[in-house]
Amino acid sequence: MCRRYGVAELSVFGSVARGEDTDSSDVDLLSEAMEAAKSAAASHRPLAASRATARPVSAAPR
């Protein structure tokens, strides 16, 4: 998924990273885009991550 959406580095933070998540927790992601992918693909990353994790995703650029 990172390659498809041009993500150079992806980190998880928040309750999921601490192992304190519940069924209602979202997944907090911090991503750094590859230089060539800092455009249109960026808007699709949170949706793709949400589909992959089957949870809501909060995404923030690095």
PDB file of N, CA and C in Angstrom:
ATOM      1  N   MET A   1       0.813  -1.173   0.000  1.00  0.00           N
ATOM      2  CA  MET A   1       0.000   0.000   0.000  1.00  0.00           C
ATOM      3  C   MET A   1       0.868   1.253   0.000  1.00  0.00           C
ATOM      4  N   CYS A   2       1.966   1.239   0.735  1.00  0.00           N
ATOM      5  CA  CYS A   2       2.853   2.411   0.760  1.00  0.00           C
ATOM      6  C   CYS A   2       3.395   2.713  -0.631  1.00  0.00           C
ATOM      7  N   ARG A   3       3.832   1.700  -1.336  1.00  0.00           N
ATOM      8  CA  ARG A   3       4.367   1.913  -2.679  1.00  0.00           C
ATOM      9  C   ARG A   3       3.302   2.461  -3.614  1.00  0.00           C
ATOM     10  N   ARG A   4       2.100   1.914  -3.523  1.00  0.00           N
ATOM     11  CA  ARG A   4       1.005   2.317  -4.406  1.00  0.00           C
ATOM     12  C   ARG A   4       0.659   3.794  -4.225  1.00  0.00           C
ATOM     13  N   TYR A   5       0.693   4.276  -2.982  1.00  0.00           N
ATOM     14  CA  TYR A   5       0.314   5.655  -2.710  1.00  0.00           C
ATOM     15  C   TYR A   5       1.496   6.575  -2.472  1.00  0.00           C
ATOM     16  N   GLY A   6       2.695   6.113  -2.772  1.00  0.00           N
ATOM     17  CA  GLY A   6       3.870   6.966  -2.710  1.00  0.00           C
ATOM     18  C   GLY A   6       4.285   7.367  -1.313  1.00  0.00           C
ATOM     19  N   VAL A   7       4.142   6.456  -0.355  1.00  0.00           N
ATOM     20  CA  VAL A   7       4.521   6.747   1.030  1.00  0.00           C
ATOM     21  C   VAL A   7       5.928   6.233   1.283  1.00  0.00           C
ATOM     22  N   ALA A   8       6.818   7.136   1.685  1.00  0.00           N
ATOM     23  CA  ALA A   8       8.204   6.764   1.959  1.00  0.00           C
ATOM     24  C   ALA A   8       8.350   6.168   3.350  1.00  0.00           C
ATOM     25  N   GLU A   9       7.587   6.707   4.317  1.00  0.00           N
ATOM     26  CA  GLU A   9       7.663   6.235   5.699  1.00  0.00           C
ATOM     27  C   GLU A   9       6.282   6.331   6.326  1.00  0.00           C
ATOM     28  N   LEU A  10       5.886   5.289   7.060  1.00  0.00           N
ATOM     29  CA  LEU A  10       4.582   5.253   7.704  1.00  0.00           C
ATOM     30  C   LEU A  10       4.756   4.838   9.155  1.00  0.00           C
ATOM     31  N   SER A  11       4.180   5.614  10.068  1.00  0.00           N
ATOM     32  CA  SER A  11       4.274   5.320  11.505  1.00  0.00           C
ATOM     33  C   SER A  11       2.881   5.283  12.103  1.00  0.00           C
ATOM     34  N   VAL A  12       2.685   4.418  13.078  1.00  0.00           N
ATOM     35  CA  VAL A  12       1.434   4.346  13.827  1.00  0.00           C
ATOM     36  C   VAL A  12       1.684   4.982  15.183  1.00  0.00           C
ATOM     37  N   PHE A  13       0.741   5.812  15.640  1.00  0.00           N
ATOM     38  CA  PHE A  13       0.864   6.392  16.973  1.00  0.00           C
ATOM     39  C   PHE A  13      -0.494   6.341  17.658  1.00  0.00           C
ATOM     40  N   GLY A  14      -0.568   6.758  18.874  1.00  0.00           N
ATOM     41  CA  GLY A  14      -1.832   6.765  19.595  1.00  0.00           C
ATOM     42  C   GLY A  14      -2.132   5.443  20.269  1.00  0.00           C
ATOM     43  N   SER A  15      -3.409   5.195  20.520  1.00  0.00           N
ATOM     44  CA  SER A  15      -3.815   4.028  21.300  1.00  0.00           C
ATOM     45  C   SER A  15      -3.432   2.709  20.644  1.00  0.00           C
ATOM     46  N   VAL A  16      -3.480   2.635  19.325  1.00  0.00           N
ATOM     47  CA  VAL A  16      -3.099   1.390  18.637  1.00  0.00           C
ATOM     48  C   VAL A  16      -1.627   1.092  18.869  1.00  0.00           C
ATOM     49  N   ALA A  17      -0.774   2.092  18.753  1.00  0.00           N
ATOM     50  CA  ALA A  17       0.664   1.900  18.950  1.00  0.00           C
ATOM     51  C   ALA A  17       0.984   1.502  20.393  1.00  0.00           C
ATOM     52  N   ARG A  18       0.201   2.002  21.329  1.00  0.00           N
ATOM     53  CA  ARG A  18       0.434   1.687  22.744  1.00  0.00           C
ATOM     54  C   ARG A  18      -0.219   0.374  23.170  1.00  0.00           C
ATOM     55  N   GLY A  19      -1.010  -0.231  22.273  1.00  0.00           N
ATOM     56  CA  GLY A  19      -1.706  -1.462  22.610  1.00  0.00           C
ATOM     57  C   GLY A  19      -2.903  -1.220  23.507  1.00  0.00           C
ATOM     58  N   GLU A  20      -3.439  -0.008  23.500  1.00  0.00           N
ATOM     59  CA  GLU A  20      -4.560   0.360  24.341  1.00  0.00           C
ATOM     60  C   GLU A  20      -5.835   0.594  23.534  1.00  0.00           C
ATOM     61  N   ASP A  21      -5.850   0.154  22.281  1.00  0.00           N
ATOM     62  CA  ASP A  21      -6.999   0.398  21.422  1.00  0.00           C
ATOM     63  C   ASP A  21      -8.174  -0.499  21.798  1.00  0.00           C
ATOM     64  N   THR A  22      -9.362  -0.017  21.459  1.00  0.00           N
ATOM     65  CA  THR A  22     -10.596  -0.767  21.655  1.00  0.00           C
ATOM     66  C   THR A  22     -11.248  -0.944  20.284  1.00  0.00           C
ATOM     67  N   ASP A  23     -12.378  -1.633  20.248  1.00  0.00           N
ATOM     68  CA  ASP A  23     -13.077  -1.827  18.982  1.00  0.00           C
ATOM     69  C   ASP A  23     -13.502  -0.514  18.335  1.00  0.00           C
ATOM     70  N   SER A  24     -13.667   0.517  19.132  1.00  0.00           N
ATOM     71  CA  SER A  24     -14.103   1.807  18.583  1.00  0.00           C
ATOM     72  C   SER A  24     -12.943   2.770  18.310  1.00  0.00           C
ATOM     73  N   SER A  25     -11.707   2.352  18.554  1.00  0.00           N
ATOM     74  CA  SER A  25     -10.545   3.222  18.326  1.00  0.00           C
ATOM     75  C   SER A  25     -10.283   3.402  16.839  1.00  0.00           C
ATOM     76  N   ASP A  26      -9.815   4.591  16.487  1.00  0.00           N
ATOM     77  CA  ASP A  26      -9.341   4.794  15.129  1.00  0.00           C
ATOM     78  C   ASP A  26      -7.849   4.483  15.102  1.00  0.00           C
ATOM     79  N   VAL A  27      -7.301   4.452  13.910  1.00  0.00           N
ATOM     80  CA  VAL A  27      -5.870   4.207  13.728  1.00  0.00           C
ATOM     81  C   VAL A  27      -5.232   5.539  13.359  1.00  0.00           C
ATOM     82  N   ASP A  28      -4.250   5.971  14.139  1.00  0.00           N
ATOM     83  CA  ASP A  28      -3.553   7.225  13.884  1.00  0.00           C
ATOM     84  C   ASP A  28      -2.277   6.940  13.112  1.00  0.00           C
ATOM     85  N   LEU A  29      -2.160   7.528  11.928  1.00  0.00           N
ATOM     86  CA  LEU A  29      -1.006   7.306  11.064  1.00  0.00           C
ATOM     87  C   LEU A  29      -0.287   8.616  10.785  1.00  0.00           C
ATOM     88  N   LEU A  30       1.024   8.532  10.749  1.00  0.00           N
ATOM     89  CA  LEU A  30       1.874   9.651  10.366  1.00  0.00           C
ATOM     90  C   LEU A  30       2.640   9.189   9.137  1.00  0.00           C
ATOM     91  N   SER A  31       2.515   9.927   8.043  1.00  0.00           N
ATOM     92  CA  SER A  31       3.155   9.472   6.809  1.00  0.00           C
ATOM     93  C   SER A  31       4.037  10.549   6.194  1.00  0.00           C
ATOM     94  N   GLU A  32       5.073  10.081   5.542  1.00  0.00           N
ATOM     95  CA  GLU A  32       5.948  10.959   4.779  1.00  0.00           C
ATOM     96  C   GLU A  32       5.910  10.486   3.336  1.00  0.00           C
ATOM     97  N   ALA A  33       5.495  11.386   2.455  1.00  0.00           N
ATOM     98  CA  ALA A  33       5.348  11.040   1.046  1.00  0.00           C
ATOM     99  C   ALA A  33       6.684  11.050   0.330  1.00  0.00           C
ATOM    100  N   MET A  34       6.786  10.171  -0.661  1.00  0.00           N
ATOM    101  CA  MET A  34       7.932  10.232  -1.568  1.00  0.00           C
ATOM    102  C   MET A  34       7.798  11.531  -2.352  1.00  0.00           C
ATOM    103  N   GLU A  35       8.884  12.120  -2.716  1.00  0.00           N
ATOM    104  CA  GLU A  35       8.867  13.421  -3.398  1.00  0.00           C
ATOM    105  C   GLU A  35       7.952  13.420  -4.618  1.00  0.00           C
ATOM    106  N   ALA A  36       7.975  12.358  -5.401  1.00  0.00           N
ATOM    107  CA  ALA A  36       7.176  12.303  -6.625  1.00  0.00           C
ATOM    108  C   ALA A  36       5.686  12.105  -6.358  1.00  0.00           C
ATOM    109  N   ALA A  37       5.315  11.781  -5.122  1.00  0.00           N
ATOM    110  CA  ALA A  37       3.917  11.449  -4.826  1.00  0.00           C
ATOM    111  C   ALA A  37       3.240  12.450  -3.900  1.00  0.00           C
ATOM    112  N   LYS A  38       3.714  13.660  -3.840  1.00  0.00           N
ATOM    113  CA  LYS A  38       3.142  14.641  -2.922  1.00  0.00           C
ATOM    114  C   LYS A  38       1.955  15.389  -3.528  1.00  0.00           C
ATOM    115  N   SER A  39       1.217  14.732  -4.412  1.00  0.00           N
ATOM    116  CA  SER A  39       0.122  15.421  -5.074  1.00  0.00           C
ATOM    117  C   SER A  39      -1.201  14.697  -4.864  1.00  0.00           C
ATOM    118  N   ALA A  40      -1.838  14.322  -5.946  1.00  0.00           N
ATOM    119  CA  ALA A  40      -3.189  13.772  -5.905  1.00  0.00           C
ATOM    120  C   ALA A  40      -3.319  12.503  -5.077  1.00  0.00           C
ATOM    121  N   ALA A  41      -2.310  11.651  -5.061  1.00  0.00           N
ATOM    122  CA  ALA A  41      -2.404  10.400  -4.305  1.00  0.00           C
ATOM    123  C   ALA A  41      -2.577  10.648  -2.816  1.00  0.00           C
ATOM    124  N   ALA A  42      -2.125  11.774  -2.333  1.00  0.00           N
ATOM    125  CA  ALA A  42      -2.195  12.081  -0.900  1.00  0.00           C
ATOM    126  C   ALA A  42      -3.623  12.064  -0.384  1.00  0.00           C
ATOM    127  N   SER A  43      -4.562  12.523  -1.168  1.00  0.00           N
ATOM    128  CA  SER A  43      -5.944  12.570  -0.705  1.00  0.00           C
ATOM    129  C   SER A  43      -6.570  11.194  -0.583  1.00  0.00           C
ATOM    130  N   HIS A  44      -6.004  10.199  -1.245  1.00  0.00           N
ATOM    131  CA  HIS A  44      -6.560   8.838  -1.208  1.00  0.00           C
ATOM    132  C   HIS A  44      -5.939   7.972  -0.122  1.00  0.00           C
ATOM    133  N   ARG A  45      -4.854   8.393   0.476  1.00  0.00           N
ATOM    134  CA  ARG A  45      -4.164   7.562   1.476  1.00  0.00           C
ATOM    135  C   ARG A  45      -5.024   7.218   2.687  1.00  0.00           C
ATOM    136  N   PRO A  46      -5.702   8.197   3.334  1.00  0.00           N
ATOM    137  CA  PRO A  46      -6.501   7.823   4.509  1.00  0.00           C
ATOM    138  C   PRO A  46      -7.616   6.826   4.182  1.00  0.00           C
ATOM    139  N   LEU A  47      -8.282   6.994   3.050  1.00  0.00           N
ATOM    140  CA  LEU A  47      -9.345   6.071   2.664  1.00  0.00           C
ATOM    141  C   LEU A  47      -8.792   4.671   2.434  1.00  0.00           C
ATOM    142  N   ALA A  48      -7.667   4.572   1.747  1.00  0.00           N
ATOM    143  CA  ALA A  48      -7.050   3.268   1.507  1.00  0.00           C
ATOM    144  C   ALA A  48      -6.626   2.610   2.816  1.00  0.00           C
ATOM    145  N   ALA A  49      -6.070   3.394   3.726  1.00  0.00           N
ATOM    146  CA  ALA A  49      -5.653   2.853   5.016  1.00  0.00           C
ATOM    147  C   ALA A  49      -6.866   2.404   5.830  1.00  0.00           C
ATOM    148  N   SER A  50      -7.944   3.152   5.764  1.00  0.00           N
ATOM    149  CA  SER A  50      -9.160   2.781   6.479  1.00  0.00           C
ATOM    150  C   SER A  50      -9.713   1.466   5.946  1.00  0.00           C
ATOM    151  N   ARG A  51      -9.709   1.303   4.651  1.00  0.00           N
ATOM    152  CA  ARG A  51     -10.170   0.037   4.061  1.00  0.00           C
ATOM    153  C   ARG A  51      -9.263  -1.117   4.466  1.00  0.00           C
ATOM    154  N   ALA A  52      -7.970  -0.880   4.500  1.00  0.00           N
ATOM    155  CA  ALA A  52      -7.011  -1.940   4.834  1.00  0.00           C
ATOM    156  C   ALA A  52      -7.101  -2.364   6.298  1.00  0.00           C
ATOM    157  N   THR A  53      -7.416  -1.428   7.183  1.00  0.00           N
ATOM    158  CA  THR A  53      -7.465  -1.739   8.610  1.00  0.00           C
ATOM    159  C   THR A  53      -8.881  -2.015   9.104  1.00  0.00           C
ATOM    160  N   ALA A  54      -9.877  -1.740   8.280  1.00  0.00           N
ATOM    161  CA  ALA A  54     -11.290  -1.881   8.646  1.00  0.00           C
ATOM    162  C   ALA A  54     -11.643  -1.027   9.869  1.00  0.00           C
ATOM    163  N   ARG A  55     -10.969   0.120   9.997  1.00  0.00           N
ATOM    164  CA  ARG A  55     -11.210   1.073  11.083  1.00  0.00           C
ATOM    165  C   ARG A  55     -11.092   2.483  10.529  1.00  0.00           C
ATOM    166  N   PRO A  56     -11.687   3.433  11.225  1.00  0.00           N
ATOM    167  CA  PRO A  56     -11.461   4.826  10.825  1.00  0.00           C
ATOM    168  C   PRO A  56      -9.969   5.160  10.980  1.00  0.00           C
ATOM    169  N   VAL A  57      -9.481   6.022  10.114  1.00  0.00           N
ATOM    170  CA  VAL A  57      -8.067   6.407  10.140  1.00  0.00           C
ATOM    171  C   VAL A  57      -7.938   7.915  10.227  1.00  0.00           C
ATOM    172  N   SER A  58      -7.086   8.363  11.117  1.00  0.00           N
ATOM    173  CA  SER A  58      -6.685   9.766  11.176  1.00  0.00           C
ATOM    174  C   SER A  58      -5.261   9.821  10.629  1.00  0.00           C
ATOM    175  N   ALA A  59      -5.059  10.588   9.579  1.00  0.00           N
ATOM    176  CA  ALA A  59      -3.731  10.635   8.960  1.00  0.00           C
ATOM    177  C   ALA A  59      -3.174  12.042   9.015  1.00  0.00           C
ATOM    178  N   ALA A  60      -1.882  12.132   9.277  1.00  0.00           N
ATOM    179  CA  ALA A  60      -1.190  13.417   9.336  1.00  0.00           C
ATOM    180  C   ALA A  60       0.096  13.325   8.540  1.00  0.00           C
ATOM    181  N   PRO A  61       0.404  14.349   7.739  1.00  0.00           N
ATOM    182  CA  PRO A  61       1.683  14.334   7.010  1.00  0.00           C
ATOM    183  C   PRO A  61       2.836  14.659   7.956  1.00  0.00           C
ATOM    184  N   ARG A  62       3.983  14.141   7.630  1.00  0.00           N
ATOM    185  CA  ARG A  62       5.185  14.426   8.412  1.00  0.00           C
ATOM    186  C   ARG A  62       5.907  15.582   7.787  1.00  0.00           C
TER     187      ARG A  62
END
